[in-house]
Coordinates of C-alpha atoms and ligand atoms in Angstrom, one line a residue:
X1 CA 4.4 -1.0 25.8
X2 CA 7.9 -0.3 25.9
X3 CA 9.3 3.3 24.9
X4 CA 10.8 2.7 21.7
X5 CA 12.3 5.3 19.5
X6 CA 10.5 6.2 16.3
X7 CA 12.6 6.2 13.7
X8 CA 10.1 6.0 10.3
X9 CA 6.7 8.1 11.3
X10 CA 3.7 6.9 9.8
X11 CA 2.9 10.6 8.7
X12 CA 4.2 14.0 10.2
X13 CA 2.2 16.9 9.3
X14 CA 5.2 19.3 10.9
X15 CA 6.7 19.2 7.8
X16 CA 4.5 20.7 5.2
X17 CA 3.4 23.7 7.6
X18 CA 6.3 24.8 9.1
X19 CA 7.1 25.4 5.4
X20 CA 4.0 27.9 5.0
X21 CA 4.0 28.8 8.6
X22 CA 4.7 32.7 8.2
X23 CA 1.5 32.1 5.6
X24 CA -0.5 30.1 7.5
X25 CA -0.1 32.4 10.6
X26 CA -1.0 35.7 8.0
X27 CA -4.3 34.0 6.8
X28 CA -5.6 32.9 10.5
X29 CA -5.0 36.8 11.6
X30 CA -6.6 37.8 8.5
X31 CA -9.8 36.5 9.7
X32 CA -9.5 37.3 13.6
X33 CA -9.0 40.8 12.4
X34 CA -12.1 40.8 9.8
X35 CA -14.1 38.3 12.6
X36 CA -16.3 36.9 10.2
X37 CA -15.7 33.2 12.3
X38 CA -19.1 31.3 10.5
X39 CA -19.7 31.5 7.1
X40 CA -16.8 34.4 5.9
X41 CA -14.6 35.5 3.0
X42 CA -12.0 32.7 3.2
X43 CA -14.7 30.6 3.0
X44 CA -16.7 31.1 -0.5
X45 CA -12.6 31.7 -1.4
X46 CA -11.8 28.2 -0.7
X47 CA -15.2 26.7 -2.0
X48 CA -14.5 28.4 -5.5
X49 CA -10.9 27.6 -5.2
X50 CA -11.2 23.9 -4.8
X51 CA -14.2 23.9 -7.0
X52 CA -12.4 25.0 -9.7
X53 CA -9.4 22.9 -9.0
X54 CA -11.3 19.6 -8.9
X55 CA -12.9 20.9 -12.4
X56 CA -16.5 21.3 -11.1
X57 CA -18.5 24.3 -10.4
X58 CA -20.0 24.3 -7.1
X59 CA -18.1 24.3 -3.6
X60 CA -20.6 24.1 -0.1
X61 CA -18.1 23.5 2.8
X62 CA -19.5 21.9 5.8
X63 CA -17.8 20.8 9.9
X64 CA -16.6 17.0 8.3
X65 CA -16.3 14.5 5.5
X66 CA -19.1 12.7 7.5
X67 CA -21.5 15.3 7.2
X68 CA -20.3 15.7 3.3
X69 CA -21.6 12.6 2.5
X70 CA -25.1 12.8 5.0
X71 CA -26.7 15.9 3.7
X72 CA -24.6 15.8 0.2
X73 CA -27.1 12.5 -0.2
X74 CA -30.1 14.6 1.2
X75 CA -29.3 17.8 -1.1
X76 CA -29.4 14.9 -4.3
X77 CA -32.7 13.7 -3.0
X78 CA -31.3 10.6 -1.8
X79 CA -33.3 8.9 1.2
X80 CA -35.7 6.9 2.3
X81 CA -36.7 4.1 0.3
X82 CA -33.9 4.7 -1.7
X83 CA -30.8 1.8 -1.8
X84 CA -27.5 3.2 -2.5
X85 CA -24.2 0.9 -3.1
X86 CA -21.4 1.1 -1.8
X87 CA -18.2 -0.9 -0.8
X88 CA -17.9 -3.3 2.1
X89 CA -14.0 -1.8 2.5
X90 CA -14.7 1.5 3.3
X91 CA -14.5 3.8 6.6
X92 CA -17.5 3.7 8.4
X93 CA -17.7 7.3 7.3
X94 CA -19.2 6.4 4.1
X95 CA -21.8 3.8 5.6
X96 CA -23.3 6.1 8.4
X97 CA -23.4 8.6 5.7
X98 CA -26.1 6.7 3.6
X99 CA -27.8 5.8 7.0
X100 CA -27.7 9.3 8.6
X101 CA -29.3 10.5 5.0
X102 CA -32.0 7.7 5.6
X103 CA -31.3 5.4 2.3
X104 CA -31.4 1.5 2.5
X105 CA -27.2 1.0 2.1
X106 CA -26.3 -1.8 -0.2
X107 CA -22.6 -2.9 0.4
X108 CA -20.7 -4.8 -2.2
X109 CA -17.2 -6.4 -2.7
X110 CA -14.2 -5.5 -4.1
X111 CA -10.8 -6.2 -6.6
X112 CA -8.8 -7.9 -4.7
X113 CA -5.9 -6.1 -7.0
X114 CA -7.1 -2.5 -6.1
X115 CA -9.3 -2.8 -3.3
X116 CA -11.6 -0.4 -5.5
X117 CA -15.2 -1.4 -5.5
X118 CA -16.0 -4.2 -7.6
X119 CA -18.9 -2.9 -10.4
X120 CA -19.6 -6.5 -11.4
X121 CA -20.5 -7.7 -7.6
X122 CA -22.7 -4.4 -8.2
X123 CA -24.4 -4.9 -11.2
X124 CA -26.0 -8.3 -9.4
X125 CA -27.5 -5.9 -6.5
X126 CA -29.3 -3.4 -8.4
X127 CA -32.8 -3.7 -7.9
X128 CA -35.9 -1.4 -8.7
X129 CA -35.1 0.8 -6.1
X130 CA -31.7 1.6 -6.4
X131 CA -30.8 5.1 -7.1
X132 CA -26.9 5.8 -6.9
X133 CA -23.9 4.1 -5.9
X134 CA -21.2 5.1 -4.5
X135 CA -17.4 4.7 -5.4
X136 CA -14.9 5.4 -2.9
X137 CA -11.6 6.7 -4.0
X138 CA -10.0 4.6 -2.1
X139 CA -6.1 5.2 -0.9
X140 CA -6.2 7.9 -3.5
X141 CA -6.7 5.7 -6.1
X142 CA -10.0 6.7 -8.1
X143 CA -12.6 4.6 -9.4
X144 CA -12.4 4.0 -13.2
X145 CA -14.4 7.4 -14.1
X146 CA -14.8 5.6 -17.7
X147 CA -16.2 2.5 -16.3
X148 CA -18.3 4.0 -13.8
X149 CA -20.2 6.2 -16.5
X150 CA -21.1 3.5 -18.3
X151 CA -22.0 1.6 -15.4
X152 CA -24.0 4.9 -14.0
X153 CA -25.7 5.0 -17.5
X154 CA -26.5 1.4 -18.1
X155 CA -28.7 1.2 -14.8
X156 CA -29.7 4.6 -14.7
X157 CA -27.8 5.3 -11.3
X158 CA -26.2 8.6 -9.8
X159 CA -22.6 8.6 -8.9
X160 CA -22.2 10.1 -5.5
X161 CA -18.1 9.9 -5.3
X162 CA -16.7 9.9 -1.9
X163 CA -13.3 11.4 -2.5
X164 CA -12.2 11.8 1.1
X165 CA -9.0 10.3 0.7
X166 CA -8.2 11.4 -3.3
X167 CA -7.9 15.5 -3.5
X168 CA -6.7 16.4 -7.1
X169 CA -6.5 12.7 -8.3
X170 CA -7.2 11.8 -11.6
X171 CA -8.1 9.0 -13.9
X172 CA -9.6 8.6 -17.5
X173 CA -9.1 12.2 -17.9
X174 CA -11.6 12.9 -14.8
X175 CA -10.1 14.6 -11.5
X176 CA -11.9 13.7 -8.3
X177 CA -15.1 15.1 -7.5
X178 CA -16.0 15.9 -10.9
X179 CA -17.5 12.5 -12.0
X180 CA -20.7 12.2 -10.5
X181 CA -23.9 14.3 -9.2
X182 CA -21.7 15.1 -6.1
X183 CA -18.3 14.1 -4.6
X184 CA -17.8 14.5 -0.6
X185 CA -14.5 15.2 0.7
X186 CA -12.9 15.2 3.9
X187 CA -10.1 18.0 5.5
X188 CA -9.0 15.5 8.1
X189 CA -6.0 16.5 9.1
X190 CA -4.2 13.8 7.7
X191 CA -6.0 14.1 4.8
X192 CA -3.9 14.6 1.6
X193 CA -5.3 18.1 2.0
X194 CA -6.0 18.4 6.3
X195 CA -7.2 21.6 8.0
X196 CA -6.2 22.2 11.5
X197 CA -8.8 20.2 12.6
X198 CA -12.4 18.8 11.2
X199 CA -13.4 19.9 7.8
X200 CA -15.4 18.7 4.9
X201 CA -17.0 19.5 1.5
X202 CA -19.4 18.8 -0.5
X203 CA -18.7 19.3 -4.9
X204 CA -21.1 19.5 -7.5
X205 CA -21.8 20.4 -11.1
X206 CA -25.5 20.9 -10.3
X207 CA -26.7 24.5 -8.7
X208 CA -29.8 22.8 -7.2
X209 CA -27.8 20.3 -5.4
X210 CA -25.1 23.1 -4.3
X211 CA -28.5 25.6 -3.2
X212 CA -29.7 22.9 -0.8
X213 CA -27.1 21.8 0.8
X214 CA -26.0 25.6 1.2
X215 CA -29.7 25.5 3.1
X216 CA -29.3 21.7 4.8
X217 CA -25.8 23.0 6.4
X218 CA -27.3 26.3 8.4
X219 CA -30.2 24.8 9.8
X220 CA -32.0 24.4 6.4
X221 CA -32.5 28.1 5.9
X222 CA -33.1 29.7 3.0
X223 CA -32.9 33.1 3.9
X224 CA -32.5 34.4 7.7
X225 CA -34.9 33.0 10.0
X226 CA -36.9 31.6 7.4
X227 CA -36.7 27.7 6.7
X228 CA -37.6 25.7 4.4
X229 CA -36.5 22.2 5.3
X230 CA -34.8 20.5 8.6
X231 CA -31.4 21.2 8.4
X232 CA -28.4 21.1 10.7
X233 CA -25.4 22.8 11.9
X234 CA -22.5 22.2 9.8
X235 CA -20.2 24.7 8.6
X236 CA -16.7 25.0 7.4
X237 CA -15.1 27.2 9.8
X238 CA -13.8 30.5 8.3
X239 CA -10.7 30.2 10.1
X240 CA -10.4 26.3 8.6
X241 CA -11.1 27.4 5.4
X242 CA -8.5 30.5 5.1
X243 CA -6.3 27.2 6.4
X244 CA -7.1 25.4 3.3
X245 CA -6.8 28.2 1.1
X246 CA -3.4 28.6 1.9
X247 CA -2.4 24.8 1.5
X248 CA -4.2 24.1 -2.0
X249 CA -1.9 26.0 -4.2
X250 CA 0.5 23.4 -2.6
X251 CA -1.4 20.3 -3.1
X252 CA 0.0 19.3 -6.5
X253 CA 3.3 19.4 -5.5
X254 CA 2.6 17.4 -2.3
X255 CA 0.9 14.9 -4.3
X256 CA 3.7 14.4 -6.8
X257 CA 6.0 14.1 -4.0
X258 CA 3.6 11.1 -2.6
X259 CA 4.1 9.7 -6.0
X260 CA 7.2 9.8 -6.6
X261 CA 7.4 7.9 -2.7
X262 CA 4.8 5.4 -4.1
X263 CA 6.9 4.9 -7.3
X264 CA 10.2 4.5 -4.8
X265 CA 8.3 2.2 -2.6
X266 CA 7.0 -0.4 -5.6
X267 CA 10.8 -0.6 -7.5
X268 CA 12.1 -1.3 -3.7
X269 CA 9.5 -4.1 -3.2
X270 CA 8.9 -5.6 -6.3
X271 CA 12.1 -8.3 -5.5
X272 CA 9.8 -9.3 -2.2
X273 CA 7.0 -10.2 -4.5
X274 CA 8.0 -13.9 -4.4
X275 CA 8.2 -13.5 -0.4
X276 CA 4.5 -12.6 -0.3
X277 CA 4.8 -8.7 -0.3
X278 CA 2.5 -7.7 -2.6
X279 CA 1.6 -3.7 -3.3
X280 CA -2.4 -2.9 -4.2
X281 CA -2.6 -2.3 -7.7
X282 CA -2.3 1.0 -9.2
X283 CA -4.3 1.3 -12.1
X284 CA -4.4 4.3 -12.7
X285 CA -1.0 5.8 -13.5
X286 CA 0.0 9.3 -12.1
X287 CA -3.6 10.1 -11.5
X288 CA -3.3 8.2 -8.0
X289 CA -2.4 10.8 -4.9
X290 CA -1.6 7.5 -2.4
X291 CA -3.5 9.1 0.6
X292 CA -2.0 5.8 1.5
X293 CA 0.5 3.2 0.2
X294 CA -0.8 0.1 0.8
X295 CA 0.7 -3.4 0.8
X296 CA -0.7 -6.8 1.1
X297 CA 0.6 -9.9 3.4
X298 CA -0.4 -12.6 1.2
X299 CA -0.1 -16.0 2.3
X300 CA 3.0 -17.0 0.8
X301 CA 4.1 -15.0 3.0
X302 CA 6.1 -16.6 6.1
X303 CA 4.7 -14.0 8.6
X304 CA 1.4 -13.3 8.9
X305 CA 0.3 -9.1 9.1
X306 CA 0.2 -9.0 12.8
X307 CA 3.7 -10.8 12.9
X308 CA 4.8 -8.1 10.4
X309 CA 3.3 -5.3 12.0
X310 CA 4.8 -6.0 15.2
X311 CA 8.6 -6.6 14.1
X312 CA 8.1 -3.1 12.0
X313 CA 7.0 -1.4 15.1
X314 CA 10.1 -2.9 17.1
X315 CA 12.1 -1.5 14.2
X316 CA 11.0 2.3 14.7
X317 CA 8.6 2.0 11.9
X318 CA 4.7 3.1 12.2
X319 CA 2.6 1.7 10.3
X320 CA -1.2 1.4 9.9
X321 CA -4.6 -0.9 8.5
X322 CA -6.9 0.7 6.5
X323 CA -8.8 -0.9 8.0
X324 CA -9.1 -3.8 10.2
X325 CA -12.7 -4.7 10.0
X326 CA -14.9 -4.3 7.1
X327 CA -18.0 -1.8 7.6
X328 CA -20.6 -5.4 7.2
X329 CA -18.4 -7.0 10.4
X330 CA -19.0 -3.7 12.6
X331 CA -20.9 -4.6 15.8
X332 CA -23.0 -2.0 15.0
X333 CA -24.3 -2.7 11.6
X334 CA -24.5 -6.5 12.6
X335 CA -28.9 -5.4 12.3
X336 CA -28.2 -5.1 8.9
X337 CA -28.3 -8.5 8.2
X338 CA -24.2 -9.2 7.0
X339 CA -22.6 -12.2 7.7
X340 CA -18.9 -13.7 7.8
X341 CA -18.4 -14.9 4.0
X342 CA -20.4 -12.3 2.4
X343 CA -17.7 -9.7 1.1
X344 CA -14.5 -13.0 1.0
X345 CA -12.6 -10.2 -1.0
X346 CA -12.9 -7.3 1.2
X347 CA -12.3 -9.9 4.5
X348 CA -9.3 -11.4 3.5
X349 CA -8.0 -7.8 2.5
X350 CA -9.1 -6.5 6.0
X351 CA -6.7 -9.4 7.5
X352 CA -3.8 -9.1 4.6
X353 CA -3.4 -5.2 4.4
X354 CA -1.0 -3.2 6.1
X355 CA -0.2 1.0 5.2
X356 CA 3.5 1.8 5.0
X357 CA 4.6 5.4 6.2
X358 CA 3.4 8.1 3.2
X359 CA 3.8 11.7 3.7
X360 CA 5.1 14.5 1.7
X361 CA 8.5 14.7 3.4
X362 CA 9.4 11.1 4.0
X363 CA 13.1 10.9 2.3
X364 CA 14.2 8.4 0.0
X365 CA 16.8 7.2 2.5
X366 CA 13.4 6.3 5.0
X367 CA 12.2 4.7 2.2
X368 CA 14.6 2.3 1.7
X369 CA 14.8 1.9 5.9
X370 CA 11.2 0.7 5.2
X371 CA 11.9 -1.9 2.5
X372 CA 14.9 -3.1 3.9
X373 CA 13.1 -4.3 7.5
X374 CA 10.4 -5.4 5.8
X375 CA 13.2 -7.5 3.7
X376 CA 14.7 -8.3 6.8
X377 CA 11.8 -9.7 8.3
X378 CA 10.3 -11.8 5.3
X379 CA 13.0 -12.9 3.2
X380 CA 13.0 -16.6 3.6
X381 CA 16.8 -17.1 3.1
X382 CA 17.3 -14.5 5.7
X383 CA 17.4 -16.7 9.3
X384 CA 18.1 -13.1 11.2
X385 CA 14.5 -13.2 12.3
X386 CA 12.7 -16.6 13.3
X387 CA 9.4 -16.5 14.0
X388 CA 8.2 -15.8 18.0
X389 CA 6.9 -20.7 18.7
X390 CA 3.7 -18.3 19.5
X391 CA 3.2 -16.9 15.9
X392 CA 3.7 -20.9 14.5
X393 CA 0.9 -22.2 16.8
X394 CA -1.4 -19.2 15.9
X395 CA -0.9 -20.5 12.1
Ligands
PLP401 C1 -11.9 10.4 6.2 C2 -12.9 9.7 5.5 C3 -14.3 10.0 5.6 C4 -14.8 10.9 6.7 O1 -14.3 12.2 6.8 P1 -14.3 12.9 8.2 O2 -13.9 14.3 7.8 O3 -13.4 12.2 9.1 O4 -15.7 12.9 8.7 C5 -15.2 9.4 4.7 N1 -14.8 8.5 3.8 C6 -13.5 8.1 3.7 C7 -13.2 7.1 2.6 C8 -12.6 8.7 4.5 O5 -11.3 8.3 4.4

């Protein structure tokens, strides 16, 4: 590839620390002074902290999001011979997860409108062994928390919420990770709350569910040396967690500020509706924390994704697709049985979707930038940009 100059980022996580930096730098020396690297004082800080923030009780930080959901699903009795459901448009994340734990994951479709899991296509797959489902917050977007009680209630399911990508979000009067038996989030860097490197945690109401995965994330100890079930080695690192710590008090304001980017970013492309530019649905009013900003290529649209994509990129501007292939179409969960034509909604999203630059930072005047190339590119009355004789064949 060419070196081309970057003009629109699809995220820069610069920004938000060099802001705390004299902070940030405190609460890491902090702990290399005190040394208590595994299982310290900045951590049971943070696990209350974001405990209470997320308006649950029970915090158990653990080395990912991944291992969040795995042994979250163990410490609810999840497993084998269970079936759990889940969306087709997830990250894989949330698919090995209910593997790793040893259920039978049952994947589903979703709203075409919110690429949010689609409870109908779910109430046909419950069987006599299903035992929870799954709703993925997806984008930062949650699940209807109303809708999923009563779903949760009429078939006598747990709701295990993965809220990797939705940190503080709300919706029906329910913030993320306080819906179900237990929420698993991630501290991705890029996450709307990142560490400085891998980080996860598992929330719950319930203090049996928070005791055992305090065991099933040091080796399944329940007091030094003395075990009482096969666990592994996942911790949140101290030095991650006095990270985190530091960042949270901030997360509100970052959140609002990926709002009010999101708000910016729908007014800007409503007028390129008719072109085929078509946002995902928010439903849920300010509750949603837009991890990501997602639009969709639909196919009045002269250009296909790709086409889109590429001109963007020639343009300076990043952007991203979350994500390109659903979890049924991975090569390796083809011995699962899925086929092409199983989850249409989630597959024609997979091709349509594309994730605009979203960061707390990005300026109003990048913004527009964005709009106005993708305007560029799509308006039909614009003859600036022809399409490449090679992206007409491919159609
Ligand atoms: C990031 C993510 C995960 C996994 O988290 P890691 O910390 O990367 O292991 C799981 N589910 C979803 C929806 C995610 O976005």
């Amino acid at each position: 590839m060419n070196k081309m100059i970057i003009k629109v980022p699809f995220v820069d996580l610069k920004l938000q620390h060099q802001y705390i930096q004299t902070q940030l730098q405190q609460a890491i020396e902090a702990v290399l002074e005190k040394g208590d690297f595994i299982l310290g004082q900045a951590l049971s800080d943070f696990e209350t902290a974001f405990a209470a923030a997320s308006g649950t009780k029970y915090g158990v930080g653990v080395a990912s999001g991944t291992d969040a959901i795995a042994l979250g699903l163990q410490a609810c009795n999840i497993g084998i011979g269970d079936e759990v459901i889940l969306p087709a448009n997830t990250f894989v994340a949330t698919l090995i997860g209910v593997l790793r734990a040893g259920a039978k994951p049952i994947l589903v479709d979703c709203d075409p409108q919110t690429a949010l899991i689609d409870l109908e296509a779910a109430a046909k797959v419950i069987t006599p062994n299903t035992k929870a489902i799954i709703p993925v917050h997806l984008y930062g977007q949650m699940v209807s928390s109303r809708q999923l009680l009563d779903f949760a209630d009429t078939y006598k399911l747990l709701i295990f919420e993965d809220a990797a990508q939705a940190h503080l979000a709300t919706r029906d009067g329910y913030c993320a990770g306080s819906v179900g038996i237990a929420a698993a989030f991630s501290f991705y860097p890029s996450k709307n709350l990142g560490a400085f490197g891998d980080g996860g945690m598992l929330l719950t109401p319930d203090p049996d569910v928070a005791q055992k995965m305090v065991r099933l994330r040091n080796y399944g100890a329940s007091q030094k040396y003395f075990h009482t079930e096969s666990g592994t080695n996942s911790r949140l690192d101290t030095l991650q967690a006095a990270v985190l710590y530091q960042k949270l008090p901030y997360l509100p304001q970052w959140n609002s500020d990926r709002l009010k980017i999101a708000q910016q970013y729908d007014l800007e492309l409503a007028p390129l509706a008719t072109a085929g530019i078509i946002p995902i649905d928010n439903q849920s009013d300010t509750g949603h924390v837009y991890h990501l900003y997602v639009i969709k290529v639909d196919e009045t649209c002269v250009l296909e994704r790709q086409e889109l994509q590429e001109q963007l990129t020639a343009a300076g501007i990043q952007t991203g697709i979350h994500y390109p292939i659903p979890c049924h179409l991975q090569p390796a969960f083809t011995y699962l049985g899925y086929q092409v034509g199983d989850f249409p909604q989630a597959e024609k999203l997979a091709k349509q979707i594309l994730s605009l630059p979203m960061y707390p930072g990005l300026s109003s005047s990048q913004v527009k930038e964005v709009v106005a190339a993708i305007a560029r590119v799509v308006s039909m009355d614009s003859h600036s940009q022809i399409p490449s004789p090679a992206a007409i064949i491919q159609r």
